[in-house]
């Protein structure tokens, strides 16, 4: 395979109808490496006319693709899986440069994306309809499952590879065509990379189209395009509500995975060794920039002091710095505004009476003027109304809130508009199951931390965290529809 997927490759083109094109305007968007703060490449700022061209190509290519036999669609998905494996090192390097992903983040992204591809490859053969008896003599009812048509995929920057993949791969496997709009912070690993990888497969031209551009310039056109039949959006609740409204006006199905404020409950009889291991990973992996990471540690008062002390020890032991160092665990925050927001939440929380146990500052990187790395931060004496607890924070921040009985823990966990993921550690599994049942979230993990995604298990948020589900049959149903065909085998008796 000879495709250039290096950071030095030419990334300055849109992918429309199987062609790399400059697009209508000369304007470009710089792509900055958050570790070094250097611009390493640029991508096109697509216009609404480019967006229209993407949908025109997608609509034109879809019917022929949908008619391909299941085995052919499956083969294309399997070819993509092979390409992801072939280019694993280049993909991880791109993630490090574009979004500050550590070695662990890069490996995890490739692993989860591969899992989504493996599951998507099974869908073409599992797109089954039904046969239903009829109450009308001589009639036969067939219910066919068919692709919706054109699926719009809008993805965020935090885990761009697998969050784009979990929509693109099953949508295409099911016979749809796709217009993919990645985040401005991850135009390559959430978008253009997909076009280069699919070029290694037998996917027909036009089935995948990638437009890079600012959400504020082309987002509305993408979300409301009349050719779009499904809008699969992963991102913030605020933007998601707007996008769902636009999709709804157009009667496109809004499949929305939005923000979270995930609770990690630790009861008095929990195994603290396991809880601290989970707490450390769940708060600090990819510097806390995960929609399902731990936002709030809710810990029983009898183990609270020991828990805080041990979490501080672990936080201080984590290597923090450039994503290009192989041992780095906590890399840079995606950009200045996100970093400043994180540090602002910490400051406000301390001003409101919490104790800063460790962190709360940037970590300098040699040769970099204004580092985006935030030191792993632990805050104690936190209450649920403080800034670091009540806001969805996308940073390496662990606010620890005490509770005295399990009912109070559940009340604190649920006192948020969000309902994405959560976890509970308890020695008594029946207590853990009871807490899990009462947590108002789409996903809860017992004796683990909240970051879990398995492509064959439904993943969804409740409350302000979304509508619809990803993964396997749940997402297959979002990107397909049923069609009832009846056959009247014998003459039918009508009343007149
Ligand atoms: P964001 O909402 O700012 O952006 C998401 C996408 O929407 C980007 O591609 C952006 O360019 C695009 N966009 C912006 N304005 C638009 C418009 N008017 N029309 C159409 N598209 C528009 O989110 P982000 O900062 O990229 O990602 C972080 C957020 O994503 C967090 O809230 C996080 O919780 C959430 N998230 C959720 C999940 C999940 O599975 N529930 C997974 C990852 C991230």
PDB file of C-alpha atoms and ligand atoms in Angstrom, residues 153-159 163 166 181-186 213-224 231 233-240 242-243 246 256-262 289-292 334 338 392 394 418 420 459-461 465-466 470, ligand 1:
ATOM      1  CA  UNK A 153     -22.037  12.323  10.024  1.00  0.00           C
ATOM      2  CA  UNK A 154     -20.907  15.263  12.186  1.00  0.00           C
ATOM      3  CA  UNK A 155     -18.185  14.318  14.650  1.00  0.00           C
ATOM      4  CA  UNK A 156     -16.273  15.940  17.545  1.00  0.00           C
ATOM      5  CA  UNK A 157     -12.530  16.313  18.042  1.00  0.00           C
ATOM      6  CA  UNK A 158     -11.911  14.364  21.230  1.00  0.00           C
ATOM      7  CA  UNK A 159     -11.766  10.778  19.883  1.00  0.00           C
ATOM      8  CA  UNK A 163     -16.383   8.563  16.875  1.00  0.00           C
ATOM      9  CA  UNK A 166     -18.901   4.251  14.675  1.00  0.00           C
ATOM     10  CA  UNK A 181     -18.082  16.689   8.397  1.00  0.00           C
ATOM     11  CA  UNK A 182     -15.352  16.421  11.022  1.00  0.00           C
ATOM     12  CA  UNK A 183     -14.610  19.004  13.707  1.00  0.00           C
ATOM     13  CA  UNK A 184     -12.368  21.948  12.799  1.00  0.00           C
ATOM     14  CA  UNK A 185      -9.968  20.647  15.465  1.00  0.00           C
ATOM     15  CA  UNK A 186      -9.736  17.181  13.866  1.00  0.00           C
ATOM     16  CA  UNK A 213     -14.960  23.578   7.368  1.00  0.00           C
ATOM     17  CA  UNK A 214     -16.095  25.589  10.338  1.00  0.00           C
ATOM     18  CA  UNK A 215     -19.339  24.555  11.979  1.00  0.00           C
ATOM     19  CA  UNK A 216     -20.292  28.232  12.056  1.00  0.00           C
ATOM     20  CA  UNK A 217     -19.859  28.539   8.241  1.00  0.00           C
ATOM     21  CA  UNK A 218     -21.188  25.279   6.816  1.00  0.00           C
ATOM     22  CA  UNK A 219     -22.686  23.476   9.837  1.00  0.00           C
ATOM     23  CA  UNK A 220     -26.251  24.632   9.280  1.00  0.00           C
ATOM     24  CA  UNK A 221     -26.138  23.718   5.592  1.00  0.00           C
ATOM     25  CA  UNK A 222     -24.829  20.246   6.476  1.00  0.00           C
ATOM     26  CA  UNK A 223     -27.381  19.684   9.248  1.00  0.00           C
ATOM     27  CA  UNK A 224     -30.352  20.874   7.191  1.00  0.00           C
ATOM     28  CA  UNK A 231     -28.089  13.269  10.810  1.00  0.00           C
ATOM     29  CA  UNK A 233     -24.232  13.927  15.387  1.00  0.00           C
ATOM     30  CA  UNK A 234     -21.742  13.505  18.225  1.00  0.00           C
ATOM     31  CA  UNK A 235     -20.864  16.676  20.100  1.00  0.00           C
ATOM     32  CA  UNK A 236     -22.066  19.108  22.717  1.00  0.00           C
ATOM     33  CA  UNK A 237     -25.652  19.291  23.908  1.00  0.00           C
ATOM     34  CA  UNK A 238     -25.922  22.950  22.910  1.00  0.00           C
ATOM     35  CA  UNK A 239     -24.915  22.398  19.270  1.00  0.00           C
ATOM     36  CA  UNK A 240     -26.762  19.062  19.192  1.00  0.00           C
ATOM     37  CA  UNK A 242     -29.629  23.161  17.252  1.00  0.00           C
ATOM     38  CA  UNK A 243     -28.610  20.435  14.781  1.00  0.00           C
ATOM     39  CA  UNK A 246     -32.540  21.584  11.676  1.00  0.00           C
ATOM     40  CA  UNK A 256     -27.705  12.517  18.760  1.00  0.00           C
ATOM     41  CA  UNK A 257     -24.915  11.575  21.175  1.00  0.00           C
ATOM     42  CA  UNK A 258     -24.260  14.620  23.330  1.00  0.00           C
ATOM     43  CA  UNK A 259     -22.520  15.825  26.475  1.00  0.00           C
ATOM     44  CA  UNK A 260     -22.147  14.091  29.822  1.00  0.00           C
ATOM     45  CA  UNK A 261     -21.402  14.759  33.486  1.00  0.00           C
ATOM     46  CA  UNK A 262     -20.576  11.280  34.668  1.00  0.00           C
ATOM     47  CA  UNK A 289     -11.376  14.846  27.191  1.00  0.00           C
ATOM     48  CA  UNK A 290     -13.811  11.975  26.935  1.00  0.00           C
ATOM     49  CA  UNK A 291     -17.588  12.369  26.934  1.00  0.00           C
ATOM     50  CA  UNK A 292     -17.846   9.332  29.241  1.00  0.00           C
ATOM     51  CA  UNK A 334      -7.008  20.611  22.500  1.00  0.00           C
ATOM     52  CA  UNK A 338     -10.635  24.783  26.367  1.00  0.00           C
ATOM     53  CA  UNK A 392     -19.199  19.060  31.912  1.00  0.00           C
ATOM     54  CA  UNK A 394     -13.241  18.241  29.436  1.00  0.00           C
ATOM     55  CA  UNK A 418     -26.978  14.940  31.620  1.00  0.00           C
ATOM     56  CA  UNK A 420     -24.590   9.593  29.611  1.00  0.00           C
ATOM     57  CA  UNK A 459     -24.551   2.808  23.611  1.00  0.00           C
ATOM     58  CA  UNK A 460     -26.851   5.719  24.312  1.00  0.00           C
ATOM     59  CA  UNK A 461     -27.403   8.744  26.493  1.00  0.00           C
ATOM     60  CA  UNK A 465     -27.098  13.410  26.659  1.00  0.00           C
ATOM     61  CA  UNK A 466     -28.856  12.377  23.513  1.00  0.00           C
ATOM     62  CA  UNK A 470     -25.083   3.727  18.537  1.00  0.00           C
TER      63      UNK A 470
HETATM   64  P1  LIG B   1     -19.235  20.665  19.397  1.00  0.00           P
HETATM   65  O1  LIG B   1     -20.690  20.502  19.692  1.00  0.00           O
HETATM   66  O2  LIG B   1     -18.638  21.992  19.580  1.00  0.00           O
HETATM   67  O3  LIG B   1     -18.938  20.240  17.881  1.00  0.00           O
HETATM   68  C1  LIG B   1     -19.339  18.976  17.382  1.00  0.00           C
HETATM   69  C2  LIG B   1     -19.406  19.056  15.859  1.00  0.00           C
HETATM   70  O4  LIG B   1     -20.458  19.946  15.486  1.00  0.00           O
HETATM   71  C3  LIG B   1     -18.128  19.612  15.210  1.00  0.00           C
HETATM   72  O5  LIG B   1     -17.880  18.886  14.020  1.00  0.00           O
HETATM   73  C4  LIG B   1     -18.532  21.037  14.887  1.00  0.00           C
HETATM   74  O6  LIG B   1     -17.802  21.584  13.808  1.00  0.00           O
HETATM   75  C5  LIG B   1     -19.985  20.845  14.500  1.00  0.00           C
HETATM   76  N1  LIG B   1     -20.818  22.052  14.505  1.00  0.00           N
HETATM   77  C6  LIG B   1     -20.640  23.211  15.183  1.00  0.00           C
HETATM   78  N2  LIG B   1     -21.651  24.079  14.888  1.00  0.00           N
HETATM   79  C7  LIG B   1     -22.475  23.443  14.031  1.00  0.00           C
HETATM   80  C8  LIG B   1     -23.692  23.792  13.382  1.00  0.00           C
HETATM   81  N3  LIG B   1     -24.255  24.983  13.531  1.00  0.00           N
HETATM   82  N4  LIG B   1     -24.274  22.878  12.573  1.00  0.00           N
HETATM   83  C9  LIG B   1     -23.723  21.642  12.400  1.00  0.00           C
HETATM   84  N5  LIG B   1     -22.568  21.255  12.981  1.00  0.00           N
HETATM   85  C10 LIG B   1     -21.958  22.145  13.792  1.00  0.00           C
HETATM   86  O7  LIG B   1     -18.487  19.539  20.273  1.00  0.00           O
HETATM   87  P2  LIG B   1     -16.915  19.294  20.405  1.00  0.00           P
HETATM   88  O8  LIG B   1     -16.331  20.407  21.208  1.00  0.00           O
HETATM   89  O9  LIG B   1     -16.324  18.954  19.084  1.00  0.00           O
HETATM   90  O10 LIG B   1     -16.899  17.939  21.266  1.00  0.00           O
HETATM   91  C11 LIG B   1     -17.041  17.915  22.639  1.00  0.00           C
HETATM   92  C12 LIG B   1     -18.473  17.592  23.042  1.00  0.00           C
HETATM   93  O11 LIG B   1     -18.865  16.370  22.421  1.00  0.00           O
HETATM   94  C13 LIG B   1     -18.637  17.359  24.527  1.00  0.00           C
HETATM   95  O12 LIG B   1     -19.822  17.961  24.967  1.00  0.00           O
HETATM   96  C14 LIG B   1     -18.731  15.840  24.627  1.00  0.00           C
HETATM   97  O13 LIG B   1     -19.406  15.360  25.759  1.00  0.00           O
HETATM   98  C15 LIG B   1     -19.465  15.504  23.395  1.00  0.00           C
HETATM   99  N6  LIG B   1     -19.228  14.109  23.031  1.00  0.00           N
HETATM  100  C16 LIG B   1     -20.248  13.220  23.191  1.00  0.00           C
HETATM  101  C17 LIG B   1     -20.047  11.873  22.904  1.00  0.00           C
HETATM  102  C18 LIG B   1     -21.151  10.863  23.086  1.00  0.00           C
HETATM  103  O14 LIG B   1     -21.007   9.732  22.630  1.00  0.00           O
HETATM  104  N7  LIG B   1     -22.257  11.204  23.736  1.00  0.00           N
HETATM  105  C19 LIG B   1     -18.787  11.448  22.445  1.00  0.00           C
HETATM  106  C20 LIG B   1     -17.768  12.393  22.314  1.00  0.00           C
HETATM  107  C21 LIG B   1     -18.004  13.727  22.593  1.00  0.00           C
END
